[in-house]
mmCIF file of C-alpha atoms and ligand atoms in Angstrom:
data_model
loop_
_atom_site.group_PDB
_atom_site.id
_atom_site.type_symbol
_atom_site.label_atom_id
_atom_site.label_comp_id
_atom_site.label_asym_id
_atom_site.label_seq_id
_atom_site.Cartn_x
_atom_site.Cartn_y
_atom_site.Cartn_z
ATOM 1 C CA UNK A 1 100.592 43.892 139.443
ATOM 2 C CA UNK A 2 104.163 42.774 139.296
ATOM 3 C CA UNK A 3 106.353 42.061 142.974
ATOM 4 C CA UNK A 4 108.000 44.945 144.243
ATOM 5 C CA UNK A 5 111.185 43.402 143.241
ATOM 6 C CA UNK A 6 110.516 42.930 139.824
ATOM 7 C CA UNK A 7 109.400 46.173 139.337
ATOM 8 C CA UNK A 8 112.909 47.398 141.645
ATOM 9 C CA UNK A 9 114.694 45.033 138.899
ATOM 10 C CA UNK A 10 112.953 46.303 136.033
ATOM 11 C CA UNK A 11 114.039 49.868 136.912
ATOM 12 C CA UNK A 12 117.321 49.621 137.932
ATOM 13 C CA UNK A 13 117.205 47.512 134.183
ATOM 14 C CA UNK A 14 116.031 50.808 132.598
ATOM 15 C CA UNK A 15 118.621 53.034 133.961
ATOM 16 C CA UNK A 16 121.670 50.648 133.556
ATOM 17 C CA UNK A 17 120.786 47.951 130.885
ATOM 18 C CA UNK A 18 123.866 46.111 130.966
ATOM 19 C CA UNK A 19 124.284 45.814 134.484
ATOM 20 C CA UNK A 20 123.692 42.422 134.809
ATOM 21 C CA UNK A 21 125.691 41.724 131.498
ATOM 22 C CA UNK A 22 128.885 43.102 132.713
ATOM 23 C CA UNK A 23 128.655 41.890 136.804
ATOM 24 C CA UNK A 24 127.990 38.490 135.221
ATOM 25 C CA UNK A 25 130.868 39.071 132.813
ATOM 26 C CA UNK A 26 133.459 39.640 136.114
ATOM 27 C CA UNK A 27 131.828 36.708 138.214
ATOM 28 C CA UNK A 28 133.195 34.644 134.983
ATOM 29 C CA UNK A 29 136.098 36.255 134.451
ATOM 30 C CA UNK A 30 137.164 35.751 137.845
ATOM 31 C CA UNK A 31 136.061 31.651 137.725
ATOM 32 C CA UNK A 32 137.802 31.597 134.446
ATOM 33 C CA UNK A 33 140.739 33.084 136.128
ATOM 34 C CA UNK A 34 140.963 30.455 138.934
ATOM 35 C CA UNK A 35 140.626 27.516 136.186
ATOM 36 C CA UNK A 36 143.364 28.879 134.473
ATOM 37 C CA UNK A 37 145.703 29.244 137.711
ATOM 38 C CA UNK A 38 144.767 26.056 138.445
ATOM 39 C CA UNK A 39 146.170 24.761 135.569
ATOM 40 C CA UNK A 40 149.506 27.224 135.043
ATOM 41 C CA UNK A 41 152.141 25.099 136.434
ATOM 42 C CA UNK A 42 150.127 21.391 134.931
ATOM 43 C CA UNK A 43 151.299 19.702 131.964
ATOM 44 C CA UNK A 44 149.197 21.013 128.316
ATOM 45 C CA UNK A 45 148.204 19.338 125.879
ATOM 46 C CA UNK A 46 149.420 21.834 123.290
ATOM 47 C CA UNK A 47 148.206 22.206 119.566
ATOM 48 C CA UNK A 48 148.602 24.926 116.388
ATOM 49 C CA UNK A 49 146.186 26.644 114.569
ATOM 50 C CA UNK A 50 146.780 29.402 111.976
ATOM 51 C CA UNK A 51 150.721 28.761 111.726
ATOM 52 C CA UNK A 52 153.238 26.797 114.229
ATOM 53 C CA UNK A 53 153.309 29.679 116.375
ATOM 54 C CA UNK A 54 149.457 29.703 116.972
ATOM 55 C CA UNK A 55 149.151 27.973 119.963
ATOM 56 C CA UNK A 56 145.717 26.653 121.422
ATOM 57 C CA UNK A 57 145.281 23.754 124.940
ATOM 58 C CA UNK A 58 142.660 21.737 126.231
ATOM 59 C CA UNK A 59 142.163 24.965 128.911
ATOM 60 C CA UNK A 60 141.568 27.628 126.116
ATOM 61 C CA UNK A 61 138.784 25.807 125.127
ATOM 62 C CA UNK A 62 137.358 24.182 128.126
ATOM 63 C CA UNK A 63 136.963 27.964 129.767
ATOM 64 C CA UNK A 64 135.594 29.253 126.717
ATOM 65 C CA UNK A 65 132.985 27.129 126.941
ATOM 66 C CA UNK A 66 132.237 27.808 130.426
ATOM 67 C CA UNK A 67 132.187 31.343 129.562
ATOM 68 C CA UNK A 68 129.828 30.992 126.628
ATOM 69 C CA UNK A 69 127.607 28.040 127.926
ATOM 70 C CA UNK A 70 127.000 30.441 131.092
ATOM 71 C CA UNK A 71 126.169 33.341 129.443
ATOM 72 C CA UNK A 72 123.849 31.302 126.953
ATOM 73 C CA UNK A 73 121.813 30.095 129.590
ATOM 74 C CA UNK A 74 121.567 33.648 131.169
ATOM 75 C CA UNK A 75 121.379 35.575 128.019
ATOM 76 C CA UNK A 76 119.311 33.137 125.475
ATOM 77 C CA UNK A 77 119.043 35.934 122.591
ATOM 78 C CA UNK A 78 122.326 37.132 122.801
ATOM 79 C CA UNK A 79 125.539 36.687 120.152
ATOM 80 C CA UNK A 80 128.492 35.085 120.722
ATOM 81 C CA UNK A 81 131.763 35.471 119.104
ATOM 82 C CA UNK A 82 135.138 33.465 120.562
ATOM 83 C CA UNK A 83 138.670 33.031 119.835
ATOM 84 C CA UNK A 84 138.531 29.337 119.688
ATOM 85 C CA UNK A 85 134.964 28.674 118.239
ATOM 86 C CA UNK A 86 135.740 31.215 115.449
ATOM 87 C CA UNK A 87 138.911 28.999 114.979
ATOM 88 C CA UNK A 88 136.414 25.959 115.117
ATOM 89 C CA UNK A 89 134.843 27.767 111.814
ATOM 90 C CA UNK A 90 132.035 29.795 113.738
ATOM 91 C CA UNK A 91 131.083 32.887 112.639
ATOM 92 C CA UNK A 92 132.496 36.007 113.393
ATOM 93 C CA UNK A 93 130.500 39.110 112.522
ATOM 94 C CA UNK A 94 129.305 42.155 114.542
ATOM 95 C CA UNK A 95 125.482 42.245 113.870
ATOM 96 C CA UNK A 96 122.882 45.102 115.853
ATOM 97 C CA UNK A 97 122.349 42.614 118.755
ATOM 98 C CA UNK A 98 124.017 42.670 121.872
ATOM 99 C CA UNK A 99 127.209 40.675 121.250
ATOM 100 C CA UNK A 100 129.583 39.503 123.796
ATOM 101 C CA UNK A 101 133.461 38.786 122.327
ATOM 102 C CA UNK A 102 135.598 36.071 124.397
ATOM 103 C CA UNK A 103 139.020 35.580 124.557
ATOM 104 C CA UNK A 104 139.746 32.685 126.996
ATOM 105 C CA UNK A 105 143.605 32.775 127.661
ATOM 106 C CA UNK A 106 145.314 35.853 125.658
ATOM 107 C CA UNK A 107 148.357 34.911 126.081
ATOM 108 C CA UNK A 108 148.239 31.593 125.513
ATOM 109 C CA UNK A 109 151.970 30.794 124.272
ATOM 110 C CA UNK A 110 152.923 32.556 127.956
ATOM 111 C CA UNK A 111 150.662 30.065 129.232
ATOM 112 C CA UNK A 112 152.188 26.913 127.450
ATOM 113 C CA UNK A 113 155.687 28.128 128.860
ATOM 114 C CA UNK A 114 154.245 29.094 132.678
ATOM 115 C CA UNK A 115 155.340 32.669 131.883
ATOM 116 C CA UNK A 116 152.880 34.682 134.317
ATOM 117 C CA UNK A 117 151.169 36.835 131.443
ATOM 118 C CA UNK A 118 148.497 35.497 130.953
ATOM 119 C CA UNK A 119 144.286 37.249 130.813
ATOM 120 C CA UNK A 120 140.856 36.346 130.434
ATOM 121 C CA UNK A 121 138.953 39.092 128.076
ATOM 122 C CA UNK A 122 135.268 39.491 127.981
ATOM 123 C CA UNK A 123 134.142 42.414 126.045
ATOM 124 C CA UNK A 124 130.420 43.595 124.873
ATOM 125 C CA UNK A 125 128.627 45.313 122.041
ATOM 126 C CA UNK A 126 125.316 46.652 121.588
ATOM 127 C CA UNK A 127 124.751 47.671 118.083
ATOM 128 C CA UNK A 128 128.120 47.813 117.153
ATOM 129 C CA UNK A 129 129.271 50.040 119.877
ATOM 130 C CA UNK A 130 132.000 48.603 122.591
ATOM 131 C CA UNK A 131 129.735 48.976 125.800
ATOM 132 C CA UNK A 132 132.048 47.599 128.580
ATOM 133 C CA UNK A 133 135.391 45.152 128.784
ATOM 134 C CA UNK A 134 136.762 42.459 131.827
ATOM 135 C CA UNK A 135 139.543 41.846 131.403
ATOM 136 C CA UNK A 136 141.522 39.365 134.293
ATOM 137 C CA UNK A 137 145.221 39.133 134.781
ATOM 138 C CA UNK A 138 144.580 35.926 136.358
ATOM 139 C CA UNK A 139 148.148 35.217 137.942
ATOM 140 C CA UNK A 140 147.996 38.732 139.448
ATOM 141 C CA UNK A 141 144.748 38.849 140.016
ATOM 142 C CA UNK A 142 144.093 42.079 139.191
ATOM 143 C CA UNK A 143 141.126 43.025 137.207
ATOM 144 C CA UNK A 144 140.362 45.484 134.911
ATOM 145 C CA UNK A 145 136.962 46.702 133.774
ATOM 146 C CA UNK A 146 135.678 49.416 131.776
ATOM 147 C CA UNK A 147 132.371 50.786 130.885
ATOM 148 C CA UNK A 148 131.273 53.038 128.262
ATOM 149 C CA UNK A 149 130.607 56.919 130.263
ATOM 150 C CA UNK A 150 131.593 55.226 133.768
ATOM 151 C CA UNK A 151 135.099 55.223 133.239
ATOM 152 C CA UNK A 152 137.642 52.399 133.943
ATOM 153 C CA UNK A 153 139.174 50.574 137.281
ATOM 154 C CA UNK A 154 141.896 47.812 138.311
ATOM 155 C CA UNK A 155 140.700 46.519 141.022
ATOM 156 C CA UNK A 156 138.811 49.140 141.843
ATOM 157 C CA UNK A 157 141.471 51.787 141.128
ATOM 158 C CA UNK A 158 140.360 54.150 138.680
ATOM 159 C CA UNK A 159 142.870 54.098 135.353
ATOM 160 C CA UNK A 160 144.442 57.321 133.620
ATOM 161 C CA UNK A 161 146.286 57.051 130.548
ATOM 162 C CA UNK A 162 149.906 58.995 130.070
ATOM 163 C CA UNK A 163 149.205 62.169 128.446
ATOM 164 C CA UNK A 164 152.864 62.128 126.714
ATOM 165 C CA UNK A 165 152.670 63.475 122.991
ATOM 166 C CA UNK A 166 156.442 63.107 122.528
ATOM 167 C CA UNK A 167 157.767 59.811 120.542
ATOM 168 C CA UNK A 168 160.874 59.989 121.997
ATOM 169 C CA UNK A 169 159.524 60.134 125.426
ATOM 170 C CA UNK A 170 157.287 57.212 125.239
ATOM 171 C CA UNK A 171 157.338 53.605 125.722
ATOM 172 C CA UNK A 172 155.882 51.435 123.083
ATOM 173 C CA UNK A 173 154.017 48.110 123.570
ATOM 174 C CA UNK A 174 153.733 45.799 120.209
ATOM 175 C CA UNK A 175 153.361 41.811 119.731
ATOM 176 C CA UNK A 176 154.589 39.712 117.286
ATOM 177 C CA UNK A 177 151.435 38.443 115.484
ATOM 178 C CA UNK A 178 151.072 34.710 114.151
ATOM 179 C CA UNK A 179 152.952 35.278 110.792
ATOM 180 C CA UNK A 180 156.790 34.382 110.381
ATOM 181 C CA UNK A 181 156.916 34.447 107.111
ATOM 182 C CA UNK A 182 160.149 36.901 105.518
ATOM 183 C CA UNK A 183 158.295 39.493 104.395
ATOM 184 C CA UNK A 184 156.067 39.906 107.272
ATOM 185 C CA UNK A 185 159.057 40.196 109.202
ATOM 186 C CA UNK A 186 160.597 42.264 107.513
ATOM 187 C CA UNK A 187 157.252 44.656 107.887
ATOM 188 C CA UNK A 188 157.624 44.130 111.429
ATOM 189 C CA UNK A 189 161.353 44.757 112.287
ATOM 190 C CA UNK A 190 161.317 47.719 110.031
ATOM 191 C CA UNK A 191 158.170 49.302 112.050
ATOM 192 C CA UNK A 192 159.835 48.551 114.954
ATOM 193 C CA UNK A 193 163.316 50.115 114.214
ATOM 194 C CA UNK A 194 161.568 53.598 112.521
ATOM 195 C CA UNK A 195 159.921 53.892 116.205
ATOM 196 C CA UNK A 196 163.728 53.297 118.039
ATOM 197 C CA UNK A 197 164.557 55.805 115.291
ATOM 198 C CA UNK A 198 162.396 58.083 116.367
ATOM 199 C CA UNK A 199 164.057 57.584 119.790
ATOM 200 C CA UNK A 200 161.325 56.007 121.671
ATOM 201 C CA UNK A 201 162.302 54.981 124.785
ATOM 202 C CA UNK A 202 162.135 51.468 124.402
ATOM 203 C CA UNK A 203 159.641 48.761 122.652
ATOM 204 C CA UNK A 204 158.492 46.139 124.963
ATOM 205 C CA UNK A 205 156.871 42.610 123.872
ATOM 206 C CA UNK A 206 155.081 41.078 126.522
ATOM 207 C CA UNK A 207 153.122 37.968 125.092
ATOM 208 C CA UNK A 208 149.384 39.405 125.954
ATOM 209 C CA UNK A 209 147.831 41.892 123.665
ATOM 210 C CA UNK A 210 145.061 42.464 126.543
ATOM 211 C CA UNK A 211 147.585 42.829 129.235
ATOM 212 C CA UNK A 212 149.452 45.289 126.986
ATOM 213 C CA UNK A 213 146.644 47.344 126.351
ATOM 214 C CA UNK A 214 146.116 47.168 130.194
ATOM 215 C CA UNK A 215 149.138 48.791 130.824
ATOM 216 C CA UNK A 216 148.713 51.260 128.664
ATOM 217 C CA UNK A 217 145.373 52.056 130.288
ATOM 218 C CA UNK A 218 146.655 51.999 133.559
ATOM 219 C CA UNK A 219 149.760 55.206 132.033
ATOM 220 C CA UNK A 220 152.547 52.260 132.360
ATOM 221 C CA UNK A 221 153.265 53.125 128.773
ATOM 222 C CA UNK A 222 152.465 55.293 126.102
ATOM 223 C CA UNK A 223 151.473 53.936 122.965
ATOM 224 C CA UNK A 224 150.693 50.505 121.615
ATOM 225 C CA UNK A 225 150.213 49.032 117.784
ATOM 226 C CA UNK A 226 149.433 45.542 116.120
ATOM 227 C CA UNK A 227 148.902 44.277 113.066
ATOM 228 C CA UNK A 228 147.341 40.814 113.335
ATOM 229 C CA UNK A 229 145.604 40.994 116.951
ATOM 230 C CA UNK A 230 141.817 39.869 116.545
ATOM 231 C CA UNK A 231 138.546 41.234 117.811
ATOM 232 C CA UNK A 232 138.609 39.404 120.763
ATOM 233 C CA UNK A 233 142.152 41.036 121.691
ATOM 234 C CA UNK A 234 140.988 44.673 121.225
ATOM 235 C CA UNK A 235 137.050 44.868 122.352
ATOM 236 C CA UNK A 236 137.374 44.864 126.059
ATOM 237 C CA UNK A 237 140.553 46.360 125.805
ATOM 238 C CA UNK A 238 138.711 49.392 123.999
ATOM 239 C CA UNK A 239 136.378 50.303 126.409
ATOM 240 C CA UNK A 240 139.043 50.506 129.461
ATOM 241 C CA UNK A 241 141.449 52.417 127.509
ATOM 242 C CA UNK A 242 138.623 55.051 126.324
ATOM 243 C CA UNK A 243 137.462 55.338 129.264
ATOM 244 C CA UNK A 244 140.565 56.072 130.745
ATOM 245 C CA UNK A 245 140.968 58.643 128.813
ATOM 246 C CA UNK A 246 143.447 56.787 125.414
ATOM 247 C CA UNK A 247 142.575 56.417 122.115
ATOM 248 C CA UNK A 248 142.400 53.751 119.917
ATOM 249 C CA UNK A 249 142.448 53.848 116.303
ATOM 250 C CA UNK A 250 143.146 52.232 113.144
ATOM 251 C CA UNK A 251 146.725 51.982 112.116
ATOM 252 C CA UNK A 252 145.854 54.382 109.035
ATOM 253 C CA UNK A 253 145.325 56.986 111.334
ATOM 254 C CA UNK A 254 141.116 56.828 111.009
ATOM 255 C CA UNK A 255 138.486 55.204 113.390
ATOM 256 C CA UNK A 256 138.936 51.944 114.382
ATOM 257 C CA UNK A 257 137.278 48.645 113.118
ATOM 258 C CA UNK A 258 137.918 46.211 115.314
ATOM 259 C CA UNK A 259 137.433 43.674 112.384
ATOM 260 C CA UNK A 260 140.631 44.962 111.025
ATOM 261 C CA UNK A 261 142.974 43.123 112.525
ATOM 262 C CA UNK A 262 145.280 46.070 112.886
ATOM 263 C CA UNK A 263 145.275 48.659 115.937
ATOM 264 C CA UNK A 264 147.229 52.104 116.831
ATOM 265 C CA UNK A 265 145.971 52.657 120.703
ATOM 266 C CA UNK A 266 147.614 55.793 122.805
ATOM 267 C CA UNK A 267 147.261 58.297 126.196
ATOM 268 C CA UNK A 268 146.677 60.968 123.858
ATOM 269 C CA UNK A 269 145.874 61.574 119.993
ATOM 270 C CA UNK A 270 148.862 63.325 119.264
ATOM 271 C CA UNK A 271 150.746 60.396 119.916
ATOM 272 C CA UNK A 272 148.469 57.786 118.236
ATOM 273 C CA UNK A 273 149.007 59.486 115.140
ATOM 274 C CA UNK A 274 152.456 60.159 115.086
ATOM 275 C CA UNK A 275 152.723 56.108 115.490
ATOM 276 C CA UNK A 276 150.142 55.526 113.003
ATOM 277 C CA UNK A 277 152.667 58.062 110.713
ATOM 278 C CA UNK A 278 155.563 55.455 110.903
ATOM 279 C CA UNK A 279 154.218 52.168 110.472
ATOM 280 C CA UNK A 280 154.031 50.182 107.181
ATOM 281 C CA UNK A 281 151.223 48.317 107.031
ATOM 282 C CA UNK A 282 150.707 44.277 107.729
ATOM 283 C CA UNK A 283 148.111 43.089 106.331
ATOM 284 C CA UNK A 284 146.575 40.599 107.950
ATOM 285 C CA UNK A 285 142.748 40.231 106.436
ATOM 286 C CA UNK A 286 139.781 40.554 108.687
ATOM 287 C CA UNK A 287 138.169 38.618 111.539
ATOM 288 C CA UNK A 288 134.952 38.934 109.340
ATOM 289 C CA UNK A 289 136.253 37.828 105.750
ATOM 290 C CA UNK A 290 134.908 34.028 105.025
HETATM 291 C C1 LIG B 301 147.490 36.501 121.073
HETATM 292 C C2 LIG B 301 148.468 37.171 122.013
HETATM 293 C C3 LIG B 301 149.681 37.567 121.232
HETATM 294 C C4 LIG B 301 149.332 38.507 120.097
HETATM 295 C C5 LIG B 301 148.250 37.904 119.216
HETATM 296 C C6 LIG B 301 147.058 37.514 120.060
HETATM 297 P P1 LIG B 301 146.142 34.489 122.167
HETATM 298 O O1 LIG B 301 146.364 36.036 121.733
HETATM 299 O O2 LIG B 301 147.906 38.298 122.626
HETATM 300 O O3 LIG B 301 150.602 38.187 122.055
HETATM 301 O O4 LIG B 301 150.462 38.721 119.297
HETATM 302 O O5 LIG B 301 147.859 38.843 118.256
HETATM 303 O O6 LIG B 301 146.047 36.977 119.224
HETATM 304 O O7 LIG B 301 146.252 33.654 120.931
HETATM 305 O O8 LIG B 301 147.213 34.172 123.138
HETATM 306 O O9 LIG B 301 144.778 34.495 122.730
#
């Protein structure tokens, strides 16, 4: 016969099976978080990745492997996929099996110049499907979680998205993306000045695509789009902002892939879509393309 315990654990396992998963995923977020304050105001050894805007440290990766080497030990069958060990030329594809997707510091170019954006993002997937998302403001301390049917909390708070379906009542949320290149700005500025057009109230860049999509969880703003953010920007993000009621979508107007690369995320689907209606499209590839 198994200990009482066991048998309390194995229950409580039954009813909730990612539990564990996701208070193991905030006891990391928040040690993450005090590495990373730790380290704000320190000199960084700073290096590029995808272009010269791409910006990775020494503390991206060092708390990415504490995240991952943690949750290894804990979780031996599970899958990981990271910011900087996909940039290390690890794969990145969504299988069936629980999945866990890590950003380390989203923000990190706020981080290189000590401006106080800055987030640790853990989200989870179970056969494909977004389960739950940490995400840590670490300089704030606030965190956010969401989990799929259990809706979504800063620090404890619960969240509600803006239920605005007027453009030109909302505030917009965007972020540049790696690419500098002419035409991609070109892309970008014009997307940007057909939502002033449309009167929005304003279009704010903040440096985090986590924190962004925080905000507009939390009904600080009304819409949000990217092209060029990365699985490990969106998946936590996901969760809190569906379960606070937002959408988030492809920038085509259909369901998101969170492979994409590309994102449309709102308070309400009215307003998603009439985003989704003005923007020209970016293309960035996908986080899953070899
Ligand atoms: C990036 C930031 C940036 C956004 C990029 C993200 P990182 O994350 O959120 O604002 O434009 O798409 O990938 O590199 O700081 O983790």
């Amino acid at each position: 016969m198994r200990p009482q315990h066991e048998e309390a654990r194995a229950a409580s396992a039954e009813e909730d099976p990612w539990k564990e998963c996701m208070d193991t995923a905030v006891e990391l977020a928040l040690r993450a978080g005090e590495v990373i304050r730790n380290a704000f105001m320190k000199e960084k050894r700073v290096s590029t990745k995808s272009s010269a805007v791409d910006l990775v440290t020494e503390t991206d990766h060092f708390v990415e492997e504490l995240i991952i080497s943690a949750l290894r030990e804990k979780f031996p069958s599970h899958r990981f996929i990271g910011e900087e060990s996909t940039s290390s030329g690890s794969q990145c594809r969504l299988t069936n099996s629980p999945t866990w997707i890590i950003d380390p510091i989203d923000g990190t170019c706020n981080f290189v110049h000590r401006f106080p954006l800055v987030a640790v993002s853990i989200g989870f997937a179970f056969k494909q499907e977004l389960e739950f998302g940490v995400i840590y403001h670490c300089t704030e301390e606030r965190l956010y979680t969401g989990r799929k049917g259990h809706g979504s909390f800063c620090n404890g708070q619960r969240l509600q998205v803006s239920k605005e379906t007027d453009i030109a009542k909302a505030l917009v949320l965007t972020e540049i993306g790696t690419k500098r290149d002419p035409a991609t700005l070109k892309l970008f500025l014009g997307n940007m000045e057909r939502l002033l057009k449309c009167h929005a109230h304003g279009v704010r860049i903040i440096g985090s695509s986590t924190l962004s999509l925080c905000y507009l969880a939390s009904g600080a703003a009304e819409a949000y789009y990217q092209f060029g953010l990365h699985c490990w920007d969106l998946a936590a993000a996901t969760v809190i902002i569906r379960e606070a009621g937002g959408v988030v979508i492809d920038t085509s107007g259909g369901a998101l892939d969170i492979m994409s690369c590309r994102v449309v995320a709102a308070g309400t689907e009215e307003m998603a879509l009439l985003i989704a209606r003005e923007l020209q499209t970016i293309n960035y590839g996908r986080d899953d393309e070899d």
